[in-house]
Coordinates of C-alpha atoms in Angstrom, one line a residue:
M151 CA 135.6 163.2 13.8
T152 CA 137.9 160.0 13.6
G153 CA 140.4 159.0 16.4
S154 CA 142.7 155.9 17.1
G155 CA 141.4 154.8 20.6
V156 CA 139.3 151.6 20.7
R157 CA 135.6 152.0 20.2
K158 CA 133.6 152.6 23.2
G159 CA 131.7 149.5 24.8
R160 CA 134.4 146.8 23.5
L161 CA 137.2 145.2 25.5
S162 CA 140.3 144.6 24.0
P163 CA 141.8 141.1 23.8
L164 CA 144.3 142.2 26.3
S165 CA 141.6 142.7 28.9
I166 CA 139.6 140.0 28.2
A167 CA 142.6 137.9 28.9
G168 CA 143.3 140.0 32.2
W169 CA 139.7 139.1 33.3
A170 CA 139.9 135.5 32.5
A171 CA 143.2 135.2 34.5
L172 CA 141.7 137.2 37.4
A173 CA 138.7 134.6 37.3
M174 CA 141.3 131.4 37.4
L175 CA 143.0 133.3 40.1
L176 CA 140.0 133.6 42.3
A177 CA 138.7 130.3 41.4
G178 CA 142.1 128.7 42.4
A179 CA 142.0 130.6 45.7
F180 CA 138.4 129.6 46.4
L181 CA 139.3 126.0 45.8
A182 CA 142.4 126.1 47.8
A183 CA 140.4 127.8 50.5
L184 CA 137.9 125.0 50.2
G185 CA 140.5 122.3 50.5
G186 CA 141.8 123.7 53.3
L187 CA 138.7 124.0 54.9
N188 CA 138.0 120.3 54.0
Q189 CA 141.4 119.2 55.4
T190 CA 141.0 121.4 58.8
T191 CA 137.7 122.7 60.0
Y192 CA 135.7 120.2 58.1
G193 CA 138.2 117.3 58.2
A194 CA 137.9 114.0 59.9
A195 CA 140.3 114.6 62.6
N196 CA 138.2 118.0 63.4
F197 CA 134.9 116.0 63.3
V198 CA 136.3 113.7 66.2
E199 CA 137.6 116.5 68.0
R200 CA 134.2 118.3 68.0
Y201 CA 132.7 115.1 69.3
L202 CA 135.0 114.7 72.2
D203 CA 134.9 118.5 73.1
A204 CA 131.2 118.2 73.3
I205 CA 131.6 115.5 76.0
A206 CA 134.2 117.4 77.8
D207 CA 131.7 120.6 78.0
D208 CA 129.0 118.2 79.2
D209 CA 126.9 119.1 75.8
L210 CA 125.6 115.7 75.6
A211 CA 122.7 116.9 73.2
T212 CA 125.4 117.8 70.5
A213 CA 127.3 114.7 71.3
I214 CA 124.4 112.4 70.8
T215 CA 123.3 114.0 67.5
T216 CA 126.6 113.9 66.0
P217 CA 126.4 111.4 62.9
G218 CA 126.9 108.1 63.5
V219 CA 126.2 108.0 67.3
A220 CA 122.5 107.2 67.9
L221 CA 121.7 103.4 67.4
D222 CA 118.8 102.4 65.5
D223 CA 116.8 99.2 66.5
D224 CA 118.8 97.1 63.9
E225 CA 122.1 98.2 65.3
L226 CA 121.2 97.5 68.9
T227 CA 120.1 93.8 67.7
A228 CA 123.3 93.5 66.2
R229 CA 125.1 94.4 69.3
G230 CA 122.9 91.8 71.3
L231 CA 120.7 94.7 73.1
P232 CA 117.4 95.0 73.7
T233 CA 115.7 97.5 71.4
D234 CA 113.8 99.3 74.3
I235 CA 117.1 99.7 76.3
S236 CA 117.1 102.9 78.5
T237 CA 118.7 106.0 77.3
A238 CA 117.9 108.0 80.3
M239 CA 121.9 108.3 81.0
L240 CA 122.1 110.2 77.6
R241 CA 121.6 113.7 79.1
S242 CA 123.8 116.5 80.6
G243 CA 124.6 116.5 84.5
V244 CA 125.3 112.6 84.2
I245 CA 129.0 112.5 83.5
E246 CA 131.6 112.7 86.2
A247 CA 134.5 113.7 83.5
G248 CA 134.6 113.9 80.0
P249 CA 137.8 113.8 77.5
E250 CA 140.3 116.6 78.4
D251 CA 143.5 117.6 76.6
V252 CA 142.3 116.0 73.5
R253 CA 145.1 115.5 70.8
V254 CA 144.7 113.8 67.3
V255 CA 148.1 111.8 67.0
D256 CA 147.1 110.2 63.5
D257 CA 144.5 110.4 60.7
V258 CA 144.9 107.7 58.1
V259 CA 143.2 107.5 54.9
N260 CA 142.1 104.0 54.1
D261 CA 141.6 102.8 50.7
D262 CA 137.7 102.7 50.8
G263 CA 137.8 106.3 51.6
T264 CA 137.3 106.1 55.4
H265 CA 139.4 107.4 57.9
T266 CA 141.1 106.0 61.0
V267 CA 141.7 108.8 63.6
T268 CA 143.4 108.2 66.7
A269 CA 142.8 110.8 69.6
S270 CA 144.9 111.0 72.7
Y271 CA 143.2 112.5 76.0
R272 CA 143.0 112.6 79.8
L273 CA 140.1 110.7 81.2
D274 CA 140.0 111.8 84.9
T275 CA 143.5 110.6 86.1
S276 CA 144.4 108.3 83.1
I277 CA 145.8 109.1 79.8
L278 CA 143.8 107.1 76.9
Q279 CA 144.2 106.8 73.1
T280 CA 141.4 105.6 71.0
E281 CA 140.8 104.8 67.3
F282 CA 137.7 106.2 65.7
A283 CA 136.7 104.8 62.3
V284 CA 134.9 107.6 60.2
R285 CA 133.6 107.8 56.7
P286 CA 132.2 110.9 54.3
I287 CA 128.5 111.4 54.1
E288 CA 126.7 114.0 51.8
P289 CA 128.8 117.4 51.6
L290 CA 127.1 120.3 53.2
Y291 CA 126.2 122.6 50.5
G292 CA 127.7 120.0 47.9
L293 CA 131.3 121.3 48.9
L294 CA 132.1 121.0 52.5
N295 CA 133.0 117.7 54.1
R296 CA 130.7 115.9 56.4
W297 CA 131.5 112.6 58.3
E298 CA 130.0 109.9 60.7
F299 CA 131.2 107.2 62.7
V300 CA 131.6 103.8 60.9
A301 CA 130.7 102.5 64.3
S302 CA 128.7 104.2 67.2
P303 CA 131.2 105.1 70.0
I304 CA 128.1 104.9 72.5
A305 CA 128.9 102.3 75.2
V306 CA 126.7 100.2 77.4
I307 CA 126.8 100.2 81.2
D308 CA 125.1 97.1 83.0
V309 CA 124.3 98.2 86.2
T310 CA 123.6 95.8 89.3
A311 CA 121.5 97.7 92.0
A312 CA 122.1 95.2 94.9
H313 CA 119.5 95.2 97.7
N314 CA 118.1 98.4 96.3
P315 CA 116.6 99.0 93.0
L316 CA 117.6 102.7 92.9
F317 CA 121.0 104.2 92.2
T318 CA 122.3 107.4 91.2
V319 CA 124.8 108.6 88.4
G320 CA 125.6 112.2 88.2
D321 CA 122.7 114.4 89.5
L322 CA 120.3 111.6 88.3
T323 CA 118.3 109.1 90.2
L324 CA 117.3 105.9 88.2
D325 CA 115.2 102.8 88.9
T326 CA 116.4 99.6 87.5
R327 CA 113.0 98.3 87.5
A328 CA 111.7 101.1 85.0
L329 CA 111.4 98.4 82.0
K330 CA 110.2 95.4 84.0
T331 CA 107.3 93.4 84.8
G332 CA 105.8 90.8 86.6
D333 CA 107.9 88.9 89.2
D334 CA 111.0 90.8 87.9
L335 CA 109.9 93.8 89.9
T336 CA 110.3 92.3 93.1
A337 CA 113.6 91.0 93.0
F338 CA 116.1 92.0 95.8
T339 CA 119.0 92.7 93.2
Q340 CA 118.1 94.2 89.9
T341 CA 120.4 94.6 86.8
A342 CA 119.8 96.8 83.9
P343 CA 121.6 98.1 80.8
Y344 CA 122.1 101.5 80.0
L345 CA 123.4 103.5 77.0
A346 CA 126.2 106.0 77.7
I347 CA 128.3 108.4 75.9
A348 CA 131.6 107.3 75.5
P349 CA 134.5 108.0 76.3
A350 CA 133.6 109.4 79.7
A351 CA 134.0 108.6 83.4
Y352 CA 131.1 108.1 85.4
E353 CA 130.2 107.7 89.2
F354 CA 127.5 105.5 90.5
G355 CA 126.2 105.1 94.1
Y356 CA 123.1 105.7 96.1
A357 CA 122.2 107.3 99.6
D358 CA 119.1 107.8 101.4
T359 CA 117.7 107.6 104.9
L360 CA 117.6 103.6 104.9
V361 CA 120.3 102.5 102.6
S362 CA 123.3 103.8 101.2
A363 CA 126.1 102.6 98.7
V364 CA 129.9 103.4 98.4
P365 CA 130.2 105.6 95.2
V366 CA 131.9 103.6 92.5
P367 CA 133.8 105.0 89.5
V368 CA 133.3 103.6 86.0
T369 CA 135.4 104.5 82.8
A370 CA 133.4 103.9 79.7
E371 CA 135.5 103.5 76.7
A372 CA 134.3 104.5 73.2
G373 CA 132.0 101.2 71.9
G374 CA 132.8 99.5 75.1
R375 CA 130.6 97.2 77.5
V376 CA 131.2 97.7 81.3
A377 CA 129.5 96.5 84.4
V378 CA 129.2 98.1 87.8
T379 CA 127.5 97.1 91.0
V380 CA 125.8 99.5 93.3
D381 CA 125.7 97.8 96.7
A382 CA 123.4 99.4 99.0
Q383 CA 123.6 98.5 102.5
P384 CA 121.4 99.3 105.7
T385 CA 122.3 102.7 107.3
A386 CA 122.4 103.3 110.9
D387 CA 119.0 104.7 110.9
F388 CA 117.7 101.5 109.3
V389 CA 119.3 99.3 111.9
K390 CA 117.9 101.8 114.5
R391 CA 114.2 101.9 113.0
V392 CA 114.5 97.8 113.2
Q393 CA 115.9 97.9 116.8
T394 CA 112.7 100.0 117.9
Q395 CA 110.3 97.5 116.4
V396 CA 112.3 94.4 117.8
D397 CA 112.4 96.1 121.3
A398 CA 108.7 96.7 121.2
Y399 CA 107.9 93.3 120.0
L400 CA 109.6 91.8 122.9
D401 CA 108.1 94.3 125.3
A402 CA 104.9 93.2 124.2
C403 CA 105.9 89.7 124.6
A404 CA 106.8 90.5 128.2
T405 CA 103.2 91.9 129.0
Q406 CA 101.7 88.4 128.6
P407 CA 101.0 86.9 132.1
V408 CA 101.7 83.3 130.9
L409 CA 104.7 80.8 131.3
Q410 CA 104.9 80.5 127.4
P411 CA 104.0 83.9 125.6
S412 CA 102.3 83.2 122.4
D413 CA 104.6 83.8 119.4
C414 CA 107.6 85.0 121.2
P415 CA 110.9 83.6 121.5
F416 CA 111.2 83.1 125.3
G417 CA 109.4 81.0 128.0
I418 CA 109.6 78.5 130.4
E419 CA 108.4 75.3 131.6
I420 CA 107.7 74.7 135.6
D421 CA 107.0 71.5 137.4
D422 CA 105.7 73.2 140.7
R423 CA 102.4 74.7 141.1
V424 CA 102.3 78.2 139.8
L425 CA 100.3 80.3 142.4
G426 CA 100.3 83.8 140.7
E427 CA 100.4 85.4 137.4
P428 CA 104.0 85.2 135.9
A429 CA 105.7 88.5 135.3
W430 CA 108.1 88.8 132.5
S431 CA 110.7 91.6 131.6
I432 CA 113.5 92.1 129.2
V433 CA 116.8 91.9 130.9
D434 CA 119.0 92.2 127.6
Y435 CA 117.3 93.3 124.0
P436 CA 119.3 91.4 121.0
D437 CA 121.5 94.1 119.5
V438 CA 120.2 94.6 115.7
T439 CA 122.6 93.8 113.0
L440 CA 121.7 93.7 109.3
T441 CA 123.4 92.4 106.3
A442 CA 121.9 91.7 102.7
G443 CA 120.9 88.2 102.2
E444 CA 119.3 86.8 99.1
T445 CA 116.0 88.1 99.1
A446 CA 116.4 90.7 102.2
F447 CA 118.4 92.2 104.9
E448 CA 119.2 89.7 107.4
M449 CA 119.9 89.7 111.3
P450 CA 121.3 86.4 112.5
P451 CA 120.2 84.5 115.4
T452 CA 121.3 87.2 118.1
P453 CA 120.9 86.4 122.0
G454 CA 118.8 88.4 124.3
T455 CA 117.5 87.5 128.0
A456 CA 114.1 87.9 129.7
H457 CA 113.2 87.4 133.3
I458 CA 110.3 85.5 134.9
S459 CA 109.2 86.5 138.1
V460 CA 106.4 84.1 139.7
E461 CA 105.3 82.6 143.0
V462 CA 105.4 78.8 143.0
Q463 CA 104.5 75.9 145.4
S464 CA 106.7 72.7 145.5
L465 CA 104.7 69.6 144.7
F466 CA 107.3 67.6 146.8
D467 CA 106.9 69.4 150.2
G468 CA 104.2 72.0 149.5
E469 CA 106.8 74.7 150.2
I470 CA 106.0 78.2 148.5
S471 CA 108.8 80.4 147.0
Q472 CA 109.4 83.2 144.7
L473 CA 111.0 82.1 141.5
E474 CA 113.3 84.8 139.7
E475 CA 115.0 83.4 136.8
D476 CA 116.8 84.7 133.7
R477 CA 115.8 83.3 130.5
P478 CA 118.1 83.4 127.7
F479 CA 116.8 83.3 124.0
K480 CA 117.9 84.1 120.5
L481 CA 116.3 86.1 117.9
A482 CA 116.5 86.3 114.0
L483 CA 114.7 88.1 111.5
S484 CA 114.8 89.5 107.9
A485 CA 113.7 93.1 107.0
T486 CA 112.6 94.7 103.8
I487 CA 111.6 98.1 102.7
R488 CA 108.1 98.8 101.6
P489 CA 107.3 101.1 98.6
D490 CA 106.4 103.7 101.2
D491 CA 109.9 103.5 102.8
S492 CA 108.3 101.7 106.1
I493 CA 110.0 98.7 107.2
A494 CA 108.6 95.1 107.0
I495 CA 110.1 92.8 109.7
Q496 CA 109.5 88.7 109.3
L497 CA 110.9 86.7 112.3
K498 CA 112.5 83.4 112.0
Q499 CA 112.7 80.4 114.1
T500 CA 115.9 79.7 115.8
D501 CA 117.4 76.5 117.1

Protein backbone atom coordinates (compact mmCIF):
# COMPACT_ATOMS: atom_id res chain seq x y z
CA MET A 1 0.00 0.00 0.00
CA THR A 2 1.37 3.38 -0.92
CA GLY A 3 0.57 6.85 0.41
CA SER A 4 1.58 10.42 -0.10
CA GLY A 5 2.62 11.16 3.59
CA VAL A 6 6.17 11.56 4.92
CA ARG A 7 7.88 8.32 5.79
CA LYS A 8 7.59 7.52 9.51
CA GLY A 9 10.66 8.48 11.63
CA ARG A 10 11.81 11.37 9.47
CA LEU A 11 11.46 15.11 10.14
CA SER A 12 10.61 17.38 7.34
CA PRO A 13 12.95 20.30 6.57
CA LEU A 14 10.26 22.57 7.96
CA SER A 15 10.23 20.72 11.30
CA ILE A 16 14.04 20.84 11.59
CA ALA A 17 13.99 24.55 10.94
CA GLY A 18 11.31 24.98 13.61
CA TRP A 19 13.32 23.12 16.22
CA ALA A 20 16.43 25.10 15.37
CA ALA A 21 14.53 28.34 15.71
CA LEU A 22 13.15 27.21 19.07
CA ALA A 23 16.61 26.24 20.26
CA MET A 24 17.97 29.61 19.23
CA LEU A 25 15.08 31.30 20.97
CA LEU A 26 15.71 29.36 24.17
CA ALA A 27 19.44 30.02 23.98
CA GLY A 28 18.77 33.69 23.46
CA ALA A 29 16.36 33.76 26.39
CA PHE A 30 18.93 31.95 28.56
CA LEU A 31 21.69 34.36 27.61
CA ALA A 32 19.38 37.30 28.20
CA ALA A 33 18.41 35.93 31.61
CA LEU A 34 22.06 35.25 32.43
CA GLY A 35 22.98 38.75 31.37
CA GLY A 36 20.20 40.14 33.53
CA LEU A 37 21.41 38.16 36.55
CA ASN A 38 24.97 39.31 35.97
CA GLN A 39 23.78 42.90 35.84
CA THR A 40 21.59 42.67 38.94
CA THR A 41 21.88 39.80 41.43
CA TYR A 42 25.47 39.04 40.45
CA GLY A 43 26.43 42.58 39.52
CA ALA A 44 29.11 44.75 41.09
CA ALA A 45 26.55 47.03 42.72
CA ASN A 46 24.71 44.13 44.33
CA PHE A 47 28.03 42.72 45.59
CA VAL A 48 28.65 45.97 47.49
CA GLU A 49 25.06 46.11 48.75
CA ARG A 50 25.28 42.55 50.11
CA TYR A 51 28.44 43.44 52.02
CA LEU A 52 26.85 46.53 53.56
CA ASP A 53 23.66 44.62 54.38
CA ALA A 54 25.69 41.93 56.16
CA ILE A 55 27.19 44.59 58.43
CA ALA A 56 23.74 46.10 59.07
CA ASP A 57 22.47 42.63 60.05
CA ASP A 58 25.47 42.15 62.38
CA ASP A 59 26.39 39.13 60.26
CA LEU A 60 30.09 39.77 60.55
CA ALA A 61 30.94 36.18 59.61
CA THR A 62 29.53 36.90 56.15
CA ALA A 63 31.08 40.35 55.97
CA ILE A 64 34.61 39.18 56.82
CA THR A 65 34.45 36.31 54.32
CA THR A 66 33.35 38.59 51.48
CA PRO A 67 36.09 38.35 48.81
CA GLY A 68 38.70 41.06 49.21
CA VAL A 69 37.87 41.86 52.85
CA ALA A 70 40.31 39.71 54.83
CA LEU A 71 43.93 40.91 54.89
CA ASP A 72 46.89 38.56 54.52
CA ASP A 73 50.32 39.22 56.02
CA ASP A 74 51.63 41.00 52.92
CA GLU A 75 48.63 43.32 52.85
CA LEU A 76 48.99 44.06 56.57
CA THR A 77 52.66 44.89 56.08
CA ALA A 78 51.84 47.12 53.11
CA ARG A 79 49.44 49.06 55.30
CA GLY A 80 52.10 49.46 58.00
CA LEU A 81 50.36 47.08 60.39
CA PRO A 82 51.82 44.28 62.51
CA THR A 83 51.05 40.84 61.14
CA ASP A 84 49.79 39.77 64.58
CA ILE A 85 47.33 42.67 64.85
CA SER A 86 44.28 41.73 66.88
CA THR A 87 41.23 40.45 65.01
CA ALA A 88 39.19 40.18 68.22
CA MET A 89 36.71 42.84 67.08
CA LEU A 90 35.83 40.98 63.88
CA ARG A 91 32.81 39.28 65.40
CA SER A 92 29.10 39.83 65.88
CA GLY A 93 27.91 41.77 68.91
CA VAL A 94 30.66 44.39 68.64
CA ILE A 95 29.28 47.09 66.34
CA GLU A 96 26.88 49.72 67.64
CA ALA A 97 25.28 50.35 64.26
CA GLY A 98 25.81 49.30 60.66
CA PRO A 99 24.93 51.07 57.41
CA GLU A 100 21.17 51.54 56.90
CA ASP A 101 19.09 52.83 53.97
CA VAL A 102 21.80 51.63 51.57
CA ARG A 103 21.47 52.93 48.02
CA VAL A 104 23.92 52.59 45.13
CA VAL A 105 24.08 55.98 43.44
CA ASP A 106 26.67 55.15 40.77
CA ASP A 107 28.37 52.17 39.16
CA VAL A 108 31.17 53.14 36.78
CA VAL A 109 32.90 50.56 34.59
CA ASN A 110 36.59 51.41 34.28
CA ASP A 111 38.85 50.67 31.32
CA ASP A 112 40.63 47.85 33.22
CA GLY A 113 37.35 46.04 33.90
CA THR A 114 37.06 47.17 37.52
CA HIS A 115 33.95 48.95 38.78
CA THR A 116 33.76 52.00 41.01
CA VAL A 117 30.57 51.57 43.00
CA THR A 118 29.38 54.58 44.96
CA ALA A 119 27.02 53.78 47.84
CA SER A 120 25.04 56.18 49.99
CA TYR A 121 23.89 55.08 53.44
CA ARG A 122 22.98 56.25 56.92
CA LEU A 123 25.39 55.38 59.71
CA ASP A 124 23.97 56.18 63.11
CA THR A 125 22.85 59.80 62.62
CA SER A 126 25.12 60.65 59.67
CA ILE A 127 24.50 60.31 55.94
CA LEU A 128 27.67 59.07 54.26
CA GLN A 129 28.77 58.25 50.74
CA THR A 130 31.63 55.88 49.93
CA GLU A 131 33.30 54.70 46.74
CA PHE A 132 34.18 51.00 46.58
CA ALA A 133 36.53 49.66 43.89
CA VAL A 134 35.66 46.07 42.92
CA ARG A 135 37.00 43.72 40.25
CA PRO A 136 35.75 40.50 38.68
CA ILE A 137 37.11 37.13 39.79
CA GLU A 138 36.51 33.60 38.51
CA PRO A 139 32.79 33.28 37.63
CA LEU A 140 30.50 30.92 39.53
CA TYR A 141 29.94 27.77 37.43
CA GLY A 142 31.84 29.63 34.75
CA LEU A 143 28.75 31.75 34.05
CA LEU A 144 27.75 33.98 36.97
CA ASN A 145 29.80 37.03 37.86
CA ARG A 146 31.77 37.09 41.08
CA TRP A 147 33.59 40.09 42.54
CA GLU A 148 36.11 41.13 45.14
CA PHE A 149 37.17 44.43 46.67
CA VAL A 150 40.32 45.85 45.09
CA ALA A 151 41.29 47.30 48.48
CA SER A 152 39.92 45.83 51.70
CA PRO A 153 37.31 48.03 53.40
CA ILE A 154 38.50 46.82 56.81
CA ALA A 155 39.35 49.71 59.12
CA VAL A 156 41.95 50.00 61.88
CA ILE A 157 41.00 51.41 65.28
CA ASP A 158 43.87 52.43 67.56
CA VAL A 159 42.56 52.07 71.10
CA THR A 160 44.29 53.91 73.94
CA ALA A 161 43.20 52.45 77.26
CA ALA A 162 44.20 55.21 79.65
CA HIS A 163 44.80 54.27 83.31
CA ASN A 164 43.30 50.78 82.91
CA PRO A 165 44.26 48.16 80.30
CA LEU A 166 40.72 46.89 79.73
CA PHE A 167 37.98 48.37 77.55
CA THR A 168 34.59 47.33 76.23
CA VAL A 169 33.23 47.60 72.71
CA GLY A 170 29.72 46.32 72.17
CA ASP A 171 29.31 43.23 74.35
CA LEU A 172 33.04 42.44 74.22
CA THR A 173 35.69 43.20 76.86
CA LEU A 174 39.27 43.34 75.56
CA ASP A 175 42.70 43.71 77.17
CA THR A 176 45.15 45.98 75.33
CA ARG A 177 48.05 43.99 76.84
CA ALA A 178 47.00 40.75 75.11
CA LEU A 179 49.84 40.72 72.57
CA LYS A 180 52.47 42.48 74.70
CA THR A 181 55.40 41.23 76.75
CA GLY A 182 57.98 42.49 79.22
CA ASP A 183 57.87 46.05 80.48
CA ASP A 184 55.02 46.91 78.11
CA LEU A 185 52.68 44.92 80.35
CA THR A 186 53.10 47.32 83.27
CA ALA A 187 52.42 50.64 81.51
CA PHE A 188 49.70 52.72 83.16
CA THR A 189 48.33 53.67 79.75
CA GLN A 190 48.20 51.08 76.95
CA THR A 191 47.62 51.47 73.20
CA ALA A 192 46.88 48.70 70.71
CA PRO A 193 45.53 48.55 67.12
CA TYR A 194 42.50 46.45 66.19
CA LEU A 195 41.04 45.44 62.84
CA ALA A 196 37.39 46.44 62.56
CA ILE A 197 34.66 45.86 60.01
CA ALA A 198 33.76 49.09 58.21
CA PRO A 199 31.80 51.14 57.58
CA ALA A 200 30.29 50.83 61.05
CA ALA A 201 29.67 52.76 64.25
CA TYR A 202 31.21 51.57 67.51
CA GLU A 203 31.03 52.62 71.15
CA PHE A 204 34.02 52.23 73.45
CA GLY A 205 34.00 52.48 77.23
CA TYR A 206 34.58 50.60 80.46
CA ALA A 207 32.96 50.27 83.86
CA ASP A 208 33.68 48.15 86.91
CA THR A 209 33.79 48.63 90.67
CA LEU A 210 37.02 50.62 90.76
CA VAL A 211 37.22 52.54 87.48
CA SER A 212 34.86 53.71 84.77
CA ALA A 213 35.15 55.56 81.47
CA VAL A 214 32.59 57.72 79.73
CA PRO A 215 31.44 55.88 76.55
CA VAL A 216 33.03 57.24 73.37
CA PRO A 217 31.34 56.83 69.94
CA VAL A 218 33.58 56.04 66.98
CA THR A 219 32.77 55.92 63.27
CA ALA A 220 35.05 53.64 61.29
CA GLU A 221 35.02 54.45 57.57
CA ALA A 222 35.86 51.88 54.92
CA GLY A 223 39.62 51.38 54.72
CA GLY A 224 40.25 54.15 57.24
CA ARG A 225 42.17 54.42 60.49
CA VAL A 226 40.80 56.14 63.55
CA ALA A 227 41.97 56.57 67.15
CA VAL A 228 39.94 56.46 70.35
CA THR A 229 40.89 56.97 74.00
CA VAL A 230 39.05 55.15 76.77
CA ASP A 231 39.80 57.37 79.77
CA ALA A 232 39.27 55.31 82.93
CA GLN A 233 38.86 57.31 86.13
CA PRO A 234 38.46 56.19 89.76
CA THR A 235 34.93 55.44 90.90
CA ALA A 236 33.45 56.57 94.20
CA ASP A 237 34.03 53.05 95.50
CA PHE A 238 37.73 53.28 94.62
CA VAL A 239 38.03 56.58 96.51
CA LYS A 240 36.12 55.13 99.45
CA ARG A 241 38.43 52.13 99.66
CA VAL A 242 41.51 54.35 99.56
CA GLN A 243 39.96 56.58 102.22
CA THR A 244 39.44 53.53 104.43
CA GLN A 245 43.10 52.57 104.07
CA VAL A 246 44.26 56.12 104.77
CA ASP A 247 42.10 56.38 107.89
CA ALA A 248 43.35 53.01 109.16
CA TYR A 249 46.96 54.07 108.54
CA LEU A 250 46.52 57.31 110.46
CA ASP A 251 44.70 55.53 113.29
CA ALA A 252 47.67 53.16 113.56
CA CYS A 253 49.99 56.16 113.69
CA ALA A 254 47.93 57.62 116.54
CA THR A 255 48.46 54.49 118.65
CA GLN A 256 52.20 55.15 118.93
CA PRO A 257 52.85 56.75 122.36
CA VAL A 258 55.77 58.86 121.15
CA LEU A 259 56.29 62.45 120.11
CA GLN A 260 57.34 61.47 116.58
CA PRO A 261 55.32 58.43 115.43
CA SER A 262 57.44 56.35 113.05
CA ASP A 263 56.67 56.59 109.30
CA CYS A 264 53.81 58.97 110.00
CA PRO A 265 53.05 62.45 108.63
CA PHE A 266 52.69 64.18 112.00
CA GLY A 267 54.74 64.67 115.15
CA ILE A 268 55.94 67.31 117.60
CA GLU A 269 59.13 68.56 119.20
CA ILE A 270 58.85 69.69 122.84
CA ASP A 271 61.58 71.59 124.74
CA ASP A 272 60.02 70.80 128.15
CA ARG A 273 60.38 67.52 130.01
CA VAL A 274 57.78 64.92 129.01
CA LEU A 275 56.31 63.30 132.13
CA GLY A 276 53.84 60.83 130.69
CA GLU A 277 53.17 58.93 127.46
CA PRO A 278 51.99 61.13 124.60
CA ALA A 279 48.48 60.31 123.38
CA TRP A 280 47.61 61.05 119.76
CA SER A 281 44.21 61.25 118.09
CA ILE A 282 43.05 62.24 114.61
CA VAL A 283 40.88 65.32 114.53
CA ASP A 284 40.47 65.66 110.74
CA TYR A 285 41.32 62.94 108.24
CA PRO A 286 42.50 64.11 104.80
CA ASP A 287 39.70 63.88 102.24
CA VAL A 288 40.94 61.52 99.55
CA THR A 289 40.73 62.76 95.96
CA LEU A 290 42.31 60.85 93.06
CA THR A 291 43.32 61.94 89.59
CA ALA A 292 45.28 60.08 86.96
CA GLY A 293 49.01 60.69 86.91
CA GLU A 294 51.79 59.30 84.73
CA THR A 295 52.03 55.91 86.42
CA ALA A 296 49.21 55.77 88.98
CA PHE A 297 46.22 57.55 90.43
CA GLU A 298 47.49 60.42 92.56
CA MET A 299 46.26 62.25 95.66
CA PRO A 300 47.95 65.67 95.97
CA PRO A 301 49.20 66.91 99.35
CA THR A 302 45.98 67.09 101.35
CA PRO A 303 45.59 68.62 104.82
CA GLY A 304 44.63 66.75 107.97
CA THR A 305 44.87 67.43 111.69
CA ALA A 306 46.20 65.31 114.54
CA HIS A 307 45.96 66.15 118.25
CA ILE A 308 48.49 65.43 120.99
CA SER A 309 47.79 65.24 124.70
CA VAL A 310 50.79 64.88 127.04
CA GLU A 311 51.86 65.98 130.52
CA VAL A 312 54.99 68.15 130.53
CA GLN A 313 57.18 69.98 133.05
CA SER A 314 58.70 73.35 132.26
CA LEU A 315 62.49 73.35 132.30
CA PHE A 316 62.37 77.05 133.19
CA ASP A 317 60.31 77.02 136.40
CA GLY A 318 59.37 73.38 136.96
CA GLU A 319 55.67 74.00 136.40
CA ILE A 320 53.72 70.87 135.40
CA SER A 321 50.96 71.24 132.81
CA GLN A 322 48.91 69.24 130.33
CA LEU A 323 49.82 70.03 126.74
CA GLU A 324 46.87 69.87 124.36
CA GLU A 325 47.74 70.87 120.82
CA ASP A 326 46.39 70.33 117.29
CA ARG A 327 49.10 69.43 114.79
CA PRO A 328 48.28 70.09 111.10
CA PHE A 329 49.88 67.82 108.52
CA LYS A 330 49.61 66.95 104.84
CA LEU A 331 49.39 63.55 103.18
CA ALA A 332 49.99 62.63 99.55
CA LEU A 333 49.88 59.21 97.93
CA SER A 334 49.63 57.20 94.74
CA ALA A 335 47.26 54.29 94.27
CA THR A 336 47.32 51.41 91.80
CA ILE A 337 45.11 48.42 91.18
CA ARG A 338 46.71 45.02 91.62
CA PRO A 339 45.80 42.06 89.36
CA ASP A 340 43.54 40.69 92.12
CA ASP A 341 41.63 44.03 92.22
CA SER A 342 43.10 45.02 95.58
CA ILE A 343 44.52 48.53 95.90
CA ALA A 344 48.17 49.28 96.54
CA ILE A 345 48.95 52.63 98.19
CA GLN A 346 52.30 54.37 98.15
CA LEU A 347 52.65 57.30 100.55
CA LYS A 348 54.67 60.32 99.45
CA GLN A 349 56.78 62.86 101.25
CA THR A 350 55.29 66.36 101.46
CA ASP A 351 56.92 69.68 102.22
